[in-house]
XYZ file of C-alpha atoms in Angstrom:
422
model
C -25.868 -35.272 -20.157
C -25.370 -32.987 -17.143
C -21.906 -33.697 -15.914
C -19.034 -31.864 -17.595
C -16.751 -34.934 -17.708
C -19.345 -36.746 -19.731
C -19.716 -33.748 -22.047
C -16.041 -33.886 -22.746
C -16.385 -37.394 -24.111
C -19.871 -37.465 -25.574
C -20.964 -33.946 -26.591
C -20.664 -32.541 -30.113
C -21.152 -35.676 -32.219
C -23.714 -38.422 -32.170
C -23.317 -40.962 -35.012
C -26.392 -42.355 -36.630
C -26.961 -45.987 -37.466
C -23.902 -47.351 -39.345
C -21.955 -44.049 -39.223
C -18.397 -43.795 -37.932
C -18.195 -43.802 -34.096
C -15.291 -41.295 -34.144
C -15.740 -37.921 -35.715
C -14.783 -38.230 -39.415
C -12.384 -35.803 -41.118
C -14.291 -33.964 -43.808
C -11.195 -32.992 -45.780
C -13.090 -31.042 -48.466
C -13.440 -27.299 -49.155
C -16.860 -27.702 -50.726
C -20.049 -29.791 -50.769
C -22.427 -31.115 -53.417
C -26.187 -30.595 -53.573
C -29.020 -31.885 -55.738
C -30.650 -28.560 -56.649
C -30.002 -24.850 -57.043
C -32.807 -24.117 -54.555
C -31.024 -26.096 -51.845
C -27.856 -23.990 -52.328
C -29.908 -20.847 -52.369
C -31.577 -21.749 -49.114
C -28.146 -22.317 -47.523
C -26.923 -18.931 -48.644
C -30.118 -17.310 -47.382
C -29.566 -19.075 -44.018
C -32.965 -20.707 -44.334
C -31.516 -24.235 -44.148
C -28.814 -25.832 -42.085
C -25.907 -27.367 -43.927
C -22.464 -26.761 -45.413
C -21.570 -24.910 -48.547
C -17.931 -23.812 -48.066
C -15.372 -24.853 -45.387
C -14.372 -21.278 -44.784
C -17.695 -20.818 -43.082
C -18.419 -24.221 -41.594
C -17.189 -27.803 -41.837
C -18.700 -30.976 -40.362
C -15.488 -31.885 -38.576
C -15.140 -28.401 -37.033
C -18.803 -28.549 -35.971
C -18.026 -31.352 -33.498
C -15.594 -29.423 -31.274
C -17.687 -26.269 -31.718
C -20.735 -28.052 -30.264
C -18.642 -29.687 -27.549
C -17.142 -26.418 -26.432
C -20.555 -24.810 -26.526
C -21.786 -27.496 -24.133
C -18.765 -27.154 -21.843
C -19.004 -23.378 -21.583
C -22.759 -23.279 -21.376
C -23.366 -21.086 -24.449
C -25.682 -21.091 -27.426
C -23.070 -21.506 -30.131
C -19.367 -21.476 -30.935
C -17.071 -20.889 -33.899
C -13.580 -22.263 -34.404
C -10.895 -20.072 -35.856
C -7.441 -20.731 -37.258
C -5.710 -19.524 -34.086
C -6.353 -17.959 -30.737
C -5.260 -14.542 -32.044
C -7.946 -14.615 -34.714
C -10.542 -15.573 -32.139
C -9.687 -12.572 -30.010
C -9.676 -10.230 -33.009
C -12.967 -11.478 -34.480
C -14.632 -11.444 -31.061
C -14.134 -7.659 -31.048
C -14.409 -6.775 -34.747
C -17.817 -8.476 -34.715
C -19.161 -5.592 -32.605
C -17.039 -2.538 -33.274
C -15.372 -0.463 -35.958
C -13.155 2.603 -36.405
C -13.807 5.180 -33.732
C -14.884 2.670 -31.072
C -13.217 1.992 -27.787
C -12.464 -1.051 -25.597
C -11.544 -1.256 -21.948
C -9.049 -4.120 -21.433
C -7.175 -5.710 -18.605
C -3.469 -4.887 -18.857
C -2.560 -8.455 -17.766
C -3.054 -10.274 -21.005
C -0.948 -12.407 -23.315
C 1.770 -10.298 -24.987
C 0.540 -11.261 -28.464
C -2.960 -10.103 -27.661
C -1.589 -6.862 -26.141
C 0.252 -6.178 -29.418
C -2.839 -7.079 -31.443
C -4.933 -4.547 -29.551
C -2.311 -1.865 -28.870
C -0.722 -1.802 -32.326
C -2.632 -3.523 -35.068
C -6.222 -2.732 -34.035
C -5.275 0.858 -33.202
C -4.266 1.150 -36.865
C -7.821 0.080 -37.685
C -9.084 3.049 -35.686
C -10.021 1.175 -32.498
C -8.894 2.764 -29.221
C -8.018 0.778 -26.115
C -7.690 1.704 -22.485
C -5.653 -0.804 -20.404
C -6.540 -1.111 -16.754
C -5.203 -3.233 -13.971
C -7.009 -6.571 -13.519
C -7.325 -5.441 -9.901
C -8.894 -2.075 -10.817
C -11.610 -0.889 -8.474
C -15.138 -0.337 -9.701
C -14.473 3.383 -9.602
C -11.403 3.053 -11.814
C -13.277 0.880 -14.255
C -16.127 3.417 -14.436
C -13.647 6.175 -15.164
C -12.122 4.137 -18.040
C -15.520 3.687 -19.692
C -16.407 6.178 -22.415
C -19.471 6.973 -24.535
C -17.911 5.071 -27.461
C -16.868 2.055 -25.395
C -18.210 -1.105 -26.975
C -16.661 -3.913 -25.002
C -14.637 -4.937 -21.940
C -11.960 -7.615 -22.365
C -9.908 -9.704 -19.946
C -8.352 -13.090 -19.287
C -9.810 -15.245 -16.645
C -6.295 -16.322 -15.701
C -3.680 -14.065 -17.289
C -0.775 -15.337 -19.356
C 1.928 -15.205 -17.939
C 1.185 -13.093 -14.827
C -1.573 -15.546 -13.639
C -3.651 -12.644 -12.363
C -7.195 -13.855 -11.665
C -9.884 -11.609 -13.162
C -12.804 -10.708 -10.908
C -15.222 -11.682 -13.575
C -18.312 -10.673 -11.696
C -16.951 -7.175 -11.029
C -15.877 -6.624 -14.615
C -19.191 -7.935 -15.883
C -21.134 -5.689 -13.527
C -19.358 -2.567 -14.767
C -19.583 -3.599 -18.417
C -23.290 -4.210 -18.138
C -23.907 -0.990 -16.286
C -22.518 0.748 -19.357
C -24.505 -1.418 -21.780
C -21.544 -3.387 -23.269
C -20.487 -7.039 -23.184
C -17.730 -8.613 -21.264
C -15.403 -10.828 -23.353
C -13.226 -13.288 -21.406
C -10.300 -15.317 -22.648
C -10.628 -18.587 -20.774
C -7.639 -20.442 -22.253
C -5.657 -21.264 -19.086
C -8.352 -22.634 -16.756
C -10.526 -24.121 -19.535
C -14.208 -24.689 -18.869
C -13.231 -27.653 -16.672
C -11.961 -25.240 -13.989
C -13.683 -21.900 -14.838
C -16.959 -21.089 -16.593
C -17.023 -17.323 -17.112
C -20.583 -17.326 -18.502
C -21.883 -18.519 -15.144
C -20.328 -15.395 -13.590
C -21.628 -12.852 -16.064
C -19.305 -13.023 -19.111
C -21.093 -12.631 -22.445
C -18.489 -13.959 -24.857
C -15.657 -16.460 -24.200
C -12.657 -16.976 -26.361
C -9.961 -19.667 -26.330
C -6.634 -20.409 -27.842
C -7.522 -24.085 -28.377
C -3.860 -25.021 -29.080
C -3.250 -24.974 -25.337
C -5.011 -27.350 -22.843
C -8.073 -27.947 -25.042
C -5.845 -29.617 -27.705
C -3.381 -30.732 -25.013
C -0.747 -32.171 -27.293
C 0.783 -29.156 -29.046
C -0.110 -30.521 -32.436
C -2.709 -28.098 -33.907
C -3.194 -24.378 -33.856
C -6.739 -23.161 -33.307
C -8.998 -20.669 -31.574
C -12.667 -20.519 -30.611
C -15.381 -17.994 -29.783
C -18.332 -19.039 -27.586
C -21.506 -16.978 -27.484
C -23.439 -17.047 -24.196
C -26.643 -15.847 -25.913
C -27.369 -13.678 -22.856
C -26.354 -10.253 -24.035
C -29.085 -7.854 -25.322
C -27.794 -6.488 -28.611
C -30.983 -4.488 -29.231
C -30.216 -1.577 -26.919
C -29.374 0.706 -29.878
C -25.630 0.686 -29.129
C -25.053 -2.068 -31.612
C -26.976 -1.265 -34.810
C -25.120 -3.850 -36.786
C -27.270 -6.447 -35.054
C -30.584 -4.661 -35.329
C -30.401 -3.071 -38.804
C -30.307 -4.940 -42.097
C -26.936 -6.297 -43.140
C -26.616 -5.050 -46.682
C -23.752 -7.496 -47.298
C -25.992 -10.403 -46.390
C -29.386 -10.088 -48.087
C -30.671 -7.599 -45.542
C -30.415 -10.062 -42.657
C -31.280 -8.589 -39.226
C -29.387 -10.801 -36.793
C -31.380 -10.153 -33.680
C -34.632 -10.637 -35.506
C -33.606 -13.701 -37.499
C -31.341 -15.547 -35.019
C -32.435 -14.366 -31.576
C -30.029 -15.391 -28.872
C -27.535 -16.663 -31.450
C -27.298 -13.271 -33.175
C -23.678 -12.648 -32.187
C -22.186 -16.012 -33.145
C -24.203 -16.088 -36.420
C -22.902 -12.701 -37.502
C -19.345 -13.702 -36.473
C -19.599 -16.640 -38.878
C -21.514 -15.332 -41.871
C -20.042 -11.877 -41.891
C -16.659 -11.809 -40.117
C -15.423 -15.339 -41.039
C -16.715 -14.869 -44.587
C -14.639 -11.714 -44.978
C -11.556 -12.486 -42.869
C -11.231 -16.158 -43.664
C -9.450 -17.248 -40.544
C -10.940 -20.736 -40.747
C -9.647 -23.849 -39.051
C -8.283 -26.764 -41.040
C -10.484 -29.940 -40.768
C -7.538 -31.955 -39.533
C -6.882 -29.415 -36.752
C -10.496 -29.569 -35.749
C -10.340 -33.386 -35.634
C -7.251 -33.233 -33.376
C -8.872 -30.637 -31.177
C -11.993 -32.772 -30.726
C -9.817 -35.764 -29.765
C -7.874 -33.699 -27.265
C -10.981 -32.383 -25.610
C -12.232 -35.873 -24.953
C -9.577 -36.252 -22.215
C -9.525 -32.577 -21.086
C -11.127 -33.291 -17.719
C -8.584 -36.016 -16.840
C -5.563 -33.983 -17.957
C -6.608 -30.824 -16.145
C -6.951 -32.707 -12.837
C -3.373 -34.024 -13.209
C -1.909 -30.684 -14.398
C -3.382 -28.916 -11.326
C -2.257 -31.574 -8.832
C 1.296 -31.565 -10.200
C 1.503 -27.796 -10.376
C 0.421 -27.387 -6.741
C 3.153 -29.866 -5.662
C 5.713 -27.959 -7.726
C 4.522 -24.638 -6.198
C 4.942 -26.039 -2.700
C 8.463 -27.228 -3.542
C 9.496 -23.913 -5.036
C 8.086 -21.931 -2.098
C 10.547 -23.779 0.208
C 13.645 -23.051 -1.912
C 16.028 -20.220 -0.786
C 16.949 -19.717 -4.436
C 13.445 -18.609 -5.413
C 12.585 -14.962 -4.870
C 8.853 -15.327 -5.363
C 6.249 -17.675 -6.809
C 2.808 -17.002 -8.172
C 0.375 -19.871 -8.508
C -3.221 -18.870 -7.852
C -4.120 -22.211 -6.211
C -1.271 -21.866 -3.701
C -2.070 -20.235 -0.406
C 0.771 -17.743 -0.896
C -0.874 -16.167 -3.917
C -2.574 -12.774 -3.554
C -5.238 -14.163 -5.836
C -5.849 -17.285 -3.730
C -9.366 -16.230 -2.628
C -10.385 -15.150 -6.122
C -9.058 -18.421 -7.421
C -11.096 -20.385 -4.921
C -14.150 -18.392 -5.942
C -13.843 -18.805 -9.738
C -11.721 -21.933 -9.929
C -12.600 -24.005 -6.868
C -11.346 -27.270 -8.387
C -7.916 -25.877 -9.478
C -6.624 -23.218 -11.777
C -4.212 -24.632 -14.361
C -0.723 -26.165 -14.668
C 1.143 -22.907 -15.260
C 3.360 -21.393 -12.531
C 5.263 -18.096 -12.650
C 8.249 -17.672 -10.353
C 11.291 -15.435 -9.995
C 14.746 -16.722 -9.346
C 17.222 -14.797 -7.205
C 19.934 -13.325 -9.442
C 17.654 -11.783 -12.112
C 17.755 -12.486 -15.843
C 21.152 -14.245 -15.913
C 20.105 -16.622 -13.108
C 16.816 -17.364 -14.927
C 18.768 -18.289 -18.082
C 21.136 -20.586 -16.161
C 18.201 -22.287 -14.461
C 16.388 -22.992 -17.768
C 19.522 -24.077 -19.652
C 20.256 -26.685 -16.956
C 16.926 -28.522 -17.188
C 17.012 -31.964 -18.810
C 13.382 -33.085 -19.067
C 11.546 -29.788 -19.302
C 11.870 -28.239 -22.720
C 12.428 -24.558 -23.537
C 9.661 -23.917 -25.992
C 7.514 -21.000 -27.206
C 4.386 -22.718 -26.094
C 2.451 -23.411 -22.915
C -0.264 -25.583 -21.513
C 0.299 -28.976 -23.154
C 0.944 -32.311 -21.526
C 4.755 -31.959 -21.461
C 6.510 -29.812 -18.841
C 8.108 -26.805 -20.445
C 9.582 -23.440 -19.508
C 9.960 -20.016 -21.019
C 11.419 -16.656 -20.132
C 8.607 -14.300 -21.159
C 10.601 -11.027 -20.957
C 12.953 -12.236 -23.772
C 10.432 -14.183 -25.831
C 6.640 -13.768 -25.955
C 6.886 -10.242 -24.471
C 10.167 -9.278 -26.083
C 8.632 -6.443 -28.121
C 7.298 -4.630 -25.037
C 8.959 -1.753 -23.271
C 9.925 -2.129 -19.606
C 6.911 -0.114 -18.658
C 4.613 -2.285 -20.747
C 6.269 -5.392 -19.290
C 5.563 -4.241 -15.795
C 1.965 -3.370 -16.734
C 1.560 -6.961 -18.015
C 3.038 -8.445 -14.837
C 6.266 -9.626 -16.477
C 9.669 -9.253 -14.826
C 13.316 -9.969 -15.841
C 13.795 -12.725 -13.240
C 10.496 -14.394 -14.110
C 10.164 -17.916 -15.525
C 6.893 -19.389 -16.696
C 6.765 -23.109 -16.101
C 4.011 -25.137 -17.675
C 3.809 -28.205 -15.463
C 2.911 -31.294 -17.409
C 1.300 -34.636 -16.506
C 4.522 -36.595 -16.050
C 5.297 -38.105 -12.648
C 5.645 -35.164 -10.361
C 8.726 -36.558 -8.636
C 10.491 -36.495 -11.996
C 9.431 -32.947 -12.599
C 10.738 -31.829 -9.176
C 14.008 -33.722 -9.763
C 14.436 -31.746 -13.031
C 13.760 -28.488 -11.262
C 16.500 -29.369 -8.701
C 18.990 -29.512 -11.583
C 18.076 -25.966 -12.522
C 18.263 -24.664 -8.968
C 21.666 -26.284 -8.459
C 22.959 -24.246 -11.416
C 22.100 -20.897 -9.814
C-alpha cells in the first residue's frame, strides 16, 4: 500500500472474516476481560489491548493508524482538540524551567497557550520569525531549550516554514522539531520527510473536512534520539508507571507511548469515539478534497490579484507570494484552500466585504468543505496587542478566506458581491 491516496481509503482498519467493513463505533468507556492476569498485563504494557477509553479506544485506533501511515511515523495519538495536541506534544518532553523556541507565525490560540498558560506552568518561550536566519535561530537557543515548534503553513498568515532549516538548527542543539501540519495535511506536505520529529494536527480542519467533530492528533516520527541525556524522562524509570523506561521498553515508539500512558492518563484530553469515527470517515476522502480545495483557491487568488479593490493577497501557491519557492519545495502539489488578503479601506472595508457575501459564511472556523471567511484581528486574534498581531502576520484589513469545494464560478460570483460593497 505505497500510494498515499490508497492509504487514505484503506489504512488503519482491516476487518477480519465476518466483521463490519466500516470502522465500528466502540461507544464504551471500558472493556471486559476473562482474567485478572490479562488486565494486569495490559496495565504493565506487556500486552496489546484496551482497558479504558481515556487511554485508547478501538474506534480512535483506526484514524490514529491511518494518520501514522499518511505522515510516515511510528505511531499517533488522537486528542480531544488541536490545542490539547499542541500542549501535550510539548509537556511530554519538558517541565517548569524549560524553554522552547517557537515561530511567531502560529495560530492565535496556540500563541496564547504558549505565551500565557504554559508560561504560568514555568515554561519559557522565545518567538522568532518564521523567516529567521540560521544565525538568529542559533541565538534564540539556550542551554535549557527542549524543543523547536512551528507551523508548516501558518494560520492565518500562511507563512511557509523552512522545515529543513528549523530541523537542522534544532538537531544541532540536540532537541526535536515539532511541526503543526494542519493546513497542508499530509496530502500536500510531509514534515517528517524534511526532518521534523513530531507532527501535530487540529483534525477538525481538513482531516475531518466537514466541521462536525473537534479533535487533535500527535504523530511520532520515531527518528529522534531521546537517549542523549537531555531527556531523562525517557531514559530513567518512570516511577508513576511501574518503573517503565520508555527508550528501553518501546524503542522508536518511546515518545508516543509516554504521551499516551503518562500524559493522556493524567490530562485526560481523550477523543470521543463518535468524533474518531467521523474523523476516519473524513480522512477517507482527504486526497480528493485537498485537490479541489487547492485548485479552487488558486483560481480565487488569481481573480483577487486582478482586482483594484484588493491591496494585497497572500496565497503560497500563487506566483505573487514571497513564499512561492518554499511552497513549491515543501508543497509541490498545492498548499491548502486558505487565502489571506487585504482590502483597500482597512478594517471598515473588510467588514463591509464580509457582510455582503451571500454564500460564504462568516464562521469561527477554517478548512472545511464550505467556503467561509473571518476577520482574524477581531476574532481569533482579538486578545493580542497590535505588536503581537503584527508579529503573527495579522493586519486590520486582512480577511482570511477558506475556499471550499463548491463550483469555483459560484465562489467568485460571491466574492464580486463583497467587492462591489467596498
